[in-house]
Short mmCIF file of N, CA, C and O in Angstrom, two decimals:
data_model
loop_
_atom_site.label_atom_id
_atom_site.label_comp_id
_atom_site.label_asym_id
_atom_site.label_seq_id
_atom_site.Cartn_x
_atom_site.Cartn_y
_atom_site.Cartn_z
N GLN A 1 0.62 -1.01 -0.07
CA GLN A 1 -0.18 0.30 -0.14
C GLN A 1 0.89 1.07 -0.19
O GLN A 1 1.91 1.26 0.66
N VAL A 2 0.83 2.16 -1.07
CA VAL A 2 1.56 3.20 -1.20
C VAL A 2 1.01 4.27 0.15
O VAL A 2 -0.17 4.44 0.19
N HIS A 3 2.34 4.88 0.64
CA HIS A 3 1.74 5.88 1.73
C HIS A 3 2.45 6.97 1.61
O HIS A 3 4.10 6.88 1.00
N LEU A 4 1.87 8.22 1.21
CA LEU A 4 3.08 9.45 1.21
C LEU A 4 2.63 10.64 2.26
O LEU A 4 1.75 10.82 2.61
N VAL A 5 3.79 11.08 2.71
CA VAL A 5 3.86 12.03 3.69
C VAL A 5 4.81 12.92 3.40
O VAL A 5 5.81 12.77 3.35
N GLU A 6 3.78 14.05 3.53
CA GLU A 6 4.76 15.71 3.25
C GLU A 6 5.30 16.18 4.60
O GLU A 6 4.06 16.24 5.53
N SER A 7 6.06 17.25 4.47
CA SER A 7 6.46 17.54 5.66
C SER A 7 7.17 19.15 4.91
O SER A 7 7.77 19.05 4.13
N GLY A 8 7.18 20.24 5.82
CA GLY A 8 7.82 21.61 5.80
C GLY A 8 7.37 22.37 5.31
O GLY A 8 8.01 23.85 5.09
N GLY A 9 6.13 22.44 5.06
CA GLY A 9 4.92 23.70 4.56
C GLY A 9 5.36 24.71 6.13
O GLY A 9 5.54 24.40 7.06
N GLY A 10 4.75 25.92 5.74
CA GLY A 10 4.70 26.69 7.08
C GLY A 10 4.39 28.16 6.16
O GLY A 10 4.01 28.36 5.12
N LEU A 11 4.68 29.25 7.48
CA LEU A 11 4.74 30.69 7.26
C LEU A 11 5.98 31.17 6.76
O LEU A 11 6.90 31.39 7.70
N VAL A 12 5.94 31.68 5.59
CA VAL A 12 7.21 32.80 5.30
C VAL A 12 7.11 33.99 4.84
O VAL A 12 5.85 34.11 4.02
N GLN A 13 7.71 35.19 4.32
CA GLN A 13 7.46 36.05 3.80
C GLN A 13 8.24 36.07 2.63
O GLN A 13 8.76 35.58 2.42
N ALA A 14 7.28 37.19 1.96
CA ALA A 14 7.68 37.01 0.41
C ALA A 14 9.24 37.32 0.63
O ALA A 14 9.89 38.05 0.85
N GLY A 15 9.93 36.56 -1.01
CA GLY A 15 11.07 36.48 -1.11
C GLY A 15 12.11 35.40 -0.29
O GLY A 15 13.14 35.23 -0.19
N GLY A 16 11.33 34.94 0.98
CA GLY A 16 12.11 33.86 1.63
C GLY A 16 11.53 32.28 0.95
O GLY A 16 11.22 32.21 -0.55
N SER A 17 12.45 31.26 1.79
CA SER A 17 12.75 30.14 1.20
C SER A 17 12.02 29.29 1.93
O SER A 17 11.96 29.33 3.31
N LEU A 18 11.34 28.05 1.08
CA LEU A 18 10.91 26.86 2.17
C LEU A 18 11.51 25.49 1.03
O LEU A 18 11.30 25.56 0.16
N THR A 19 11.83 24.25 2.19
CA THR A 19 11.68 23.53 1.25
C THR A 19 10.64 22.13 1.46
O THR A 19 10.48 21.97 3.18
N LEU A 20 10.10 21.48 1.17
CA LEU A 20 9.03 20.54 1.17
C LEU A 20 9.74 19.47 1.08
O LEU A 20 10.80 19.05 -0.21
N SER A 21 9.11 18.32 1.70
CA SER A 21 9.68 16.79 1.67
C SER A 21 8.50 16.04 1.53
O SER A 21 7.38 16.05 2.05
N CYS A 22 8.65 14.99 0.76
CA CYS A 22 7.60 13.95 0.71
C CYS A 22 8.61 12.73 0.74
O CYS A 22 9.26 12.13 0.02
N ALA A 23 8.23 11.69 2.43
CA ALA A 23 8.71 10.21 1.98
C ALA A 23 7.71 9.28 1.46
O ALA A 23 6.33 9.73 2.12
N ALA A 24 7.96 8.46 0.87
CA ALA A 24 7.07 7.54 0.22
C ALA A 24 7.78 5.86 0.47
O ALA A 24 8.41 5.71 1.34
N SER A 25 6.10 5.27 0.87
CA SER A 25 6.48 3.94 1.05
C SER A 25 5.51 3.08 0.45
O SER A 25 4.61 3.56 -0.07
N GLY A 26 5.74 1.71 0.20
CA GLY A 26 4.81 0.91 -0.25
C GLY A 26 5.01 0.52 -1.69
O GLY A 26 4.36 -0.11 -1.96
N SER A 27 6.25 0.97 -2.09
CA SER A 27 6.59 1.11 -3.83
C SER A 27 7.94 0.75 -4.07
O SER A 27 8.65 1.42 -2.99
N ILE A 28 8.45 0.45 -5.02
CA ILE A 28 9.56 0.41 -5.24
C ILE A 28 10.22 2.37 -5.82
O ILE A 28 9.56 2.48 -6.83
N PHE A 29 10.35 2.85 -4.96
CA PHE A 29 10.41 4.13 -5.39
C PHE A 29 11.27 4.96 -6.62
O PHE A 29 10.90 6.04 -6.93
N SER A 30 12.18 4.24 -6.56
CA SER A 30 13.09 4.66 -7.82
C SER A 30 12.45 4.55 -9.15
O SER A 30 12.79 5.05 -9.78
N LEU A 31 11.41 3.88 -9.24
CA LEU A 31 10.71 3.52 -10.37
C LEU A 31 9.39 4.17 -10.95
O LEU A 31 9.19 4.38 -11.63
N ASN A 32 9.67 5.04 -9.69
CA ASN A 32 8.22 5.84 -9.52
C ASN A 32 8.35 6.97 -10.21
O ASN A 32 9.19 7.84 -10.05
N HIS A 33 7.21 7.99 -10.94
CA HIS A 33 8.01 9.55 -11.15
C HIS A 33 6.92 9.79 -10.07
O HIS A 33 5.88 9.57 -9.57
N MET A 34 7.38 11.29 -9.72
CA MET A 34 6.94 11.86 -8.37
C MET A 34 6.59 13.37 -9.10
O MET A 34 7.17 13.79 -10.05
N GLY A 35 6.05 14.09 -8.20
CA GLY A 35 5.45 15.28 -8.32
C GLY A 35 5.09 16.53 -7.29
O GLY A 35 4.63 15.59 -6.49
N TRP A 36 5.01 17.52 -7.47
CA TRP A 36 4.17 18.33 -6.29
C TRP A 36 2.92 19.09 -7.24
O TRP A 36 3.37 19.64 -8.68
N TYR A 37 2.02 19.29 -6.62
CA TYR A 37 0.68 20.11 -7.25
C TYR A 37 0.50 21.08 -6.03
O TYR A 37 0.91 20.89 -4.69
N ARG A 38 -0.51 21.86 -6.17
CA ARG A 38 -0.62 22.69 -5.17
C ARG A 38 -2.26 23.35 -5.68
O ARG A 38 -2.48 23.17 -6.44
N GLN A 39 -3.07 23.65 -4.53
CA GLN A 39 -4.19 24.20 -4.92
C GLN A 39 -4.51 25.08 -3.67
O GLN A 39 -4.31 24.90 -2.52
N ALA A 40 -4.45 26.17 -4.41
CA ALA A 40 -5.03 27.80 -3.67
C ALA A 40 -6.71 27.46 -3.30
O ALA A 40 -7.55 26.75 -3.96
N PRO A 41 -7.04 28.31 -2.53
CA PRO A 41 -8.70 28.49 -2.24
C PRO A 41 -9.41 28.76 -3.49
O PRO A 41 -8.98 30.23 -3.79
N GLY A 42 -10.60 28.05 -3.95
CA GLY A 42 -11.24 28.50 -4.57
C GLY A 42 -10.84 28.25 -6.46
O GLY A 42 -11.56 28.49 -7.22
N SER A 43 -9.84 27.44 -6.13
CA SER A 43 -9.00 27.39 -7.20
C SER A 43 -8.26 25.60 -7.72
O SER A 43 -8.60 24.75 -6.76
N GLN A 44 -8.62 25.19 -8.88
CA GLN A 44 -8.19 23.60 -8.85
C GLN A 44 -6.60 23.48 -8.63
O GLN A 44 -6.02 24.18 -8.69
N ARG A 45 -6.46 21.83 -8.37
CA ARG A 45 -5.08 21.90 -8.14
C ARG A 45 -4.29 21.98 -9.28
O ARG A 45 -5.14 21.66 -10.50
N GLU A 46 -3.18 22.58 -9.29
CA GLU A 46 -2.21 22.26 -10.57
C GLU A 46 -1.15 21.86 -10.01
O GLU A 46 -0.26 21.87 -9.24
N LEU A 47 -0.58 21.68 -11.32
CA LEU A 47 1.25 20.88 -11.46
C LEU A 47 2.15 21.79 -11.30
O LEU A 47 2.06 23.02 -11.79
N VAL A 48 3.21 21.91 -9.96
CA VAL A 48 3.81 22.54 -9.81
C VAL A 48 5.29 22.32 -10.30
O VAL A 48 5.82 22.55 -11.36
N ALA A 49 5.62 20.96 -10.23
CA ALA A 49 6.73 20.44 -10.89
C ALA A 49 6.83 18.98 -10.64
O ALA A 49 5.90 18.20 -9.91
N LEU A 50 7.50 18.14 -11.95
CA LEU A 50 8.06 16.79 -11.99
C LEU A 50 9.12 16.14 -12.42
O LEU A 50 9.83 17.11 -12.55
N ILE A 51 9.12 14.98 -11.38
CA ILE A 51 10.38 14.53 -11.61
C ILE A 51 10.08 13.07 -12.06
O ILE A 51 9.59 12.21 -11.37
N THR A 52 10.82 12.25 -13.36
CA THR A 52 10.88 11.06 -13.72
C THR A 52 11.47 10.29 -12.93
O THR A 52 12.94 10.71 -12.51
N SER A 53 11.11 9.22 -13.03
CA SER A 53 12.23 7.88 -12.44
C SER A 53 13.63 7.91 -12.89
O SER A 53 14.88 7.76 -11.96
N ALA A 54 13.91 8.60 -14.19
CA ALA A 54 15.09 8.86 -14.69
C ALA A 54 15.79 9.84 -14.48
O ALA A 54 17.24 10.50 -14.39
N GLY A 55 14.93 11.00 -13.76
CA GLY A 55 15.28 12.17 -13.00
C GLY A 55 15.22 13.61 -13.88
O GLY A 55 15.65 14.63 -13.66
N SER A 56 14.41 13.25 -15.11
CA SER A 56 14.30 14.35 -15.89
C SER A 56 13.19 15.15 -14.85
O SER A 56 12.20 14.62 -14.36
N THR A 57 13.15 16.52 -15.22
CA THR A 57 12.24 17.63 -14.33
C THR A 57 11.43 18.35 -15.45
O THR A 57 11.86 18.43 -17.03
N ASN A 58 10.32 19.01 -15.12
CA ASN A 58 9.64 19.49 -15.72
C ASN A 58 8.65 20.75 -14.66
O ASN A 58 8.61 20.03 -13.54
N TYR A 59 8.39 21.84 -15.43
CA TYR A 59 8.16 22.83 -13.95
C TYR A 59 7.05 23.39 -14.36
O TYR A 59 7.11 23.66 -15.66
N ALA A 60 6.07 24.08 -13.78
CA ALA A 60 5.15 24.82 -14.34
C ALA A 60 5.85 26.39 -14.48
O ALA A 60 6.88 26.68 -13.58
N ASP A 61 5.39 26.83 -15.21
CA ASP A 61 6.02 28.45 -16.16
C ASP A 61 6.20 29.46 -14.72
O ASP A 61 6.97 29.84 -14.64
N SER A 62 5.25 29.43 -13.79
CA SER A 62 5.32 30.23 -12.77
C SER A 62 6.08 30.04 -11.79
O SER A 62 6.54 30.79 -10.99
N VAL A 63 6.59 29.09 -11.85
CA VAL A 63 7.90 28.52 -10.89
C VAL A 63 9.18 28.74 -11.36
O VAL A 63 10.42 28.12 -10.68
N LYS A 64 9.21 28.41 -12.72
CA LYS A 64 10.95 28.36 -13.23
C LYS A 64 11.84 29.29 -12.69
O LYS A 64 11.33 30.43 -12.55
N GLY A 65 12.94 28.54 -12.64
CA GLY A 65 13.72 29.50 -11.84
C GLY A 65 13.60 29.98 -10.83
O GLY A 65 14.77 30.33 -9.87
N ARG A 66 12.63 29.52 -9.80
CA ARG A 66 12.77 29.52 -8.45
C ARG A 66 12.43 28.50 -7.83
O ARG A 66 13.19 28.14 -6.71
N PHE A 67 11.72 27.29 -8.13
CA PHE A 67 11.66 26.54 -7.36
C PHE A 67 12.63 25.10 -8.05
O PHE A 67 12.66 24.90 -9.16
N THR A 68 13.11 23.95 -7.18
CA THR A 68 13.61 23.05 -7.98
C THR A 68 13.25 21.71 -7.21
O THR A 68 13.07 21.40 -5.99
N ILE A 69 12.77 20.92 -7.97
CA ILE A 69 12.37 19.45 -7.47
C ILE A 69 13.43 18.45 -7.69
O ILE A 69 14.60 18.55 -8.93
N SER A 70 13.44 17.62 -6.58
CA SER A 70 15.25 16.79 -6.61
C SER A 70 14.14 15.49 -5.90
O SER A 70 13.48 15.50 -5.31
N ARG A 71 14.97 14.23 -5.98
CA ARG A 71 14.68 12.89 -5.40
C ARG A 71 15.95 12.45 -4.57
O ARG A 71 16.87 12.32 -5.14
N ASP A 72 15.73 11.73 -3.69
CA ASP A 72 16.91 10.87 -2.95
C ASP A 72 16.32 9.32 -2.95
O ASP A 72 15.36 9.12 -2.15
N ASN A 73 16.73 9.04 -3.89
CA ASN A 73 15.81 7.14 -3.98
C ASN A 73 16.48 6.37 -3.09
O ASN A 73 15.72 5.54 -2.36
N ALA A 74 17.34 6.65 -2.27
CA ALA A 74 18.06 5.91 -0.86
C ALA A 74 17.39 6.06 0.22
O ALA A 74 16.92 5.27 0.76
N LYS A 75 16.68 7.39 0.19
CA LYS A 75 15.68 7.86 1.40
C LYS A 75 14.47 7.80 1.06
O LYS A 75 13.22 8.38 1.74
N ASN A 76 14.04 7.29 -0.35
CA ASN A 76 12.74 7.28 -0.69
C ASN A 76 12.05 8.44 -0.52
O ASN A 76 10.63 8.27 -0.04
N THR A 77 12.45 9.71 -1.00
CA THR A 77 11.96 11.10 -0.54
C THR A 77 12.14 12.10 -1.77
O THR A 77 13.02 11.88 -2.62
N VAL A 78 10.86 12.54 -2.06
CA VAL A 78 11.30 13.84 -3.26
C VAL A 78 11.17 15.32 -2.60
O VAL A 78 10.55 15.23 -1.38
N TYR A 79 11.80 16.11 -2.82
CA TYR A 79 11.62 17.37 -2.59
C TYR A 79 11.41 18.57 -2.91
O TYR A 79 11.35 18.32 -4.46
N LEU A 80 10.99 19.76 -2.89
CA LEU A 80 10.58 20.88 -3.40
C LEU A 80 11.35 22.01 -2.67
O LEU A 80 10.81 22.33 -1.58
N GLN A 81 12.42 22.36 -3.28
CA GLN A 81 13.36 23.50 -2.79
C GLN A 81 12.53 24.93 -3.49
O GLN A 81 12.25 24.96 -4.59
N MET A 82 12.08 25.80 -2.54
CA MET A 82 11.00 27.20 -3.33
C MET A 82 11.90 28.34 -2.69
O MET A 82 11.83 28.53 -1.56
N ASN A 83 12.50 29.16 -3.78
CA ASN A 83 12.89 30.15 -3.42
C ASN A 83 11.96 31.21 -4.02
O ASN A 83 11.34 31.10 -4.92
N SER A 84 12.76 32.61 -3.71
CA SER A 84 11.79 33.65 -4.03
C SER A 84 10.69 33.38 -3.87
O SER A 84 9.58 33.88 -4.73
N LEU A 85 10.16 32.83 -3.09
CA LEU A 85 8.45 32.87 -2.57
C LEU A 85 7.52 34.15 -2.54
O LEU A 85 7.97 35.16 -2.33
N LYS A 86 6.70 34.24 -3.42
CA LYS A 86 5.77 35.31 -3.90
C LYS A 86 3.99 34.94 -3.12
O LYS A 86 4.03 33.52 -2.95
N PRO A 87 3.41 35.56 -2.49
CA PRO A 87 2.17 35.39 -2.32
C PRO A 87 1.18 34.55 -2.93
O PRO A 87 0.53 34.11 -2.38
N GLU A 88 1.15 34.69 -4.23
CA GLU A 88 0.38 33.75 -4.86
C GLU A 88 1.09 32.69 -5.03
O GLU A 88 0.09 31.42 -5.34
N ASP A 89 2.39 31.96 -4.35
CA ASP A 89 2.53 30.88 -4.22
C ASP A 89 1.81 30.22 -3.17
O ASP A 89 2.02 28.91 -2.68
N THR A 90 0.90 30.76 -2.46
CA THR A 90 0.21 30.40 -1.27
C THR A 90 -0.82 29.21 -2.01
O THR A 90 -1.47 29.54 -2.59
N ALA A 91 -0.65 28.06 -0.87
CA ALA A 91 -1.35 26.93 -1.57
C ALA A 91 -1.40 26.18 -0.60
O ALA A 91 0.17 25.79 0.41
N VAL A 92 -2.18 24.79 -0.43
CA VAL A 92 -1.59 23.96 -0.03
C VAL A 92 -1.33 22.62 -1.11
O VAL A 92 -1.60 22.78 -2.25
N TYR A 93 0.08 22.13 -0.76
CA TYR A 93 0.98 21.63 -1.52
C TYR A 93 0.44 19.87 -1.53
O TYR A 93 0.85 19.47 -0.29
N TYR A 94 0.73 19.23 -2.23
CA TYR A 94 0.57 18.10 -2.10
C TYR A 94 1.48 17.18 -3.35
O TYR A 94 2.00 17.69 -4.25
N CYS A 95 2.09 16.48 -2.62
CA CYS A 95 3.06 14.68 -2.92
C CYS A 95 2.36 14.18 -3.80
O CYS A 95 0.97 13.87 -3.58
N ASN A 96 2.55 13.76 -4.97
CA ASN A 96 2.07 12.99 -5.71
C ASN A 96 3.10 11.81 -6.65
O ASN A 96 4.11 12.02 -6.68
N LEU A 97 2.52 10.51 -6.48
CA LEU A 97 3.14 9.31 -7.05
C LEU A 97 2.43 8.72 -8.37
O LEU A 97 1.42 8.23 -7.93
N GLU A 98 3.45 8.54 -9.18
CA GLU A 98 2.57 7.54 -10.43
C GLU A 98 3.23 6.59 -10.40
O GLU A 98 4.68 6.35 -10.60
N HIS A 99 2.30 5.55 -9.98
CA HIS A 99 2.70 4.29 -9.72
C HIS A 99 3.42 3.42 -10.63
O HIS A 99 3.22 3.47 -12.31
N TRP A 100 4.91 2.88 -11.13
CA TRP A 100 5.56 2.47 -12.21
C TRP A 100 4.95 1.11 -13.02
O TRP A 100 5.24 1.29 -13.98
N GLY A 101 3.86 0.54 -12.20
CA GLY A 101 3.29 -0.44 -12.56
C GLY A 101 2.12 -0.87 -13.07
O GLY A 101 1.78 -1.25 -14.09
N THR A 102 1.20 0.06 -12.35
CA THR A 102 -0.07 0.26 -12.61
C THR A 102 -0.57 1.81 -13.31
O THR A 102 -1.75 1.81 -13.87
N ASN A 103 0.35 2.64 -13.03
CA ASN A 103 0.08 4.00 -13.36
C ASN A 103 -1.02 4.85 -12.61
O ASN A 103 -1.72 5.88 -12.93
N ASP A 104 -1.50 4.19 -11.47
CA ASP A 104 -2.43 5.00 -10.64
C ASP A 104 -1.41 5.93 -9.85
O ASP A 104 -0.20 6.04 -9.80
N ASN A 105 -2.43 6.87 -9.57
CA ASN A 105 -1.70 8.18 -8.96
C ASN A 105 -1.98 7.89 -7.33
O ASN A 105 -3.19 8.00 -7.22
N TYR A 106 -1.36 8.35 -6.47
CA TYR A 106 -1.46 8.71 -5.22
C TYR A 106 -0.96 9.81 -4.59
O TYR A 106 -0.36 10.34 -5.30
N TRP A 107 -1.55 10.23 -3.88
CA TRP A 107 -1.60 11.62 -2.94
C TRP A 107 -1.29 11.78 -1.63
O TRP A 107 -1.70 10.71 -0.48
N GLY A 108 -0.54 12.36 -1.34
CA GLY A 108 -0.25 12.84 0.29
C GLY A 108 -1.34 13.72 0.37
O GLY A 108 -2.23 13.59 0.17
N GLN A 109 -1.56 13.78 2.20
CA GLN A 109 -2.25 14.39 2.71
C GLN A 109 -2.64 16.03 2.79
O GLN A 109 -3.49 16.69 3.03
N GLY A 110 -1.16 16.89 2.49
CA GLY A 110 -0.71 18.12 1.49
C GLY A 110 -0.31 19.07 3.15
O GLY A 110 -0.47 18.45 3.89
N THR A 111 0.33 19.81 2.61
CA THR A 111 1.06 20.70 3.77
C THR A 111 1.07 21.95 3.20
O THR A 111 0.97 22.25 1.91
N GLN A 112 0.59 22.85 4.17
CA GLN A 112 -0.09 24.46 4.19
C GLN A 112 1.49 25.19 3.66
O GLN A 112 2.05 25.16 4.67
N VAL A 113 1.38 26.17 2.61
CA VAL A 113 2.41 27.07 2.47
C VAL A 113 1.84 28.67 2.51
O VAL A 113 0.90 28.24 1.39
N THR A 114 2.32 29.48 3.40
CA THR A 114 1.59 30.84 3.29
C THR A 114 2.68 31.90 3.43
O THR A 114 3.48 31.97 3.72
N VAL A 115 2.62 32.44 2.00
CA VAL A 115 3.91 33.57 2.06
C VAL A 115 2.79 34.71 2.06
O VAL A 115 1.83 35.41 1.58
N SER A 116 3.45 35.50 2.93
CA SER A 116 2.85 37.00 3.52
C SER A 116 3.92 37.93 2.62
O SER A 116 4.98 38.25 2.30
N SER A 117 3.03 39.04 2.56
CA SER A 117 3.34 40.47 1.64
C SER A 117 4.26 41.15 2.55
O SER A 117 4.25 40.94 3.80
#
């Protein structure tokens, strides 16, 4: 059974930085594509960043140059380093796992990021 646990959210001033972590269990982590999504109040959940099992990355235009996704397969963990944060980055951030064998998607419980102006 796949289980994802996010951590690292919080309150930060505009221009600050945060690092989110997502620890995964229940699957062969290194084979899975991993991603971060976010959902602001009244908005749909949107893609922030993806990292494939091979380490290729993709970012939403709104975060390019500010956010970095990475993974540590030895720790079964994916990270999202967020720099130069803006108030519009305020949202609940969710970790996503696309299972290598079934292509099923799994979600963490979410972690709140609030950026004050």
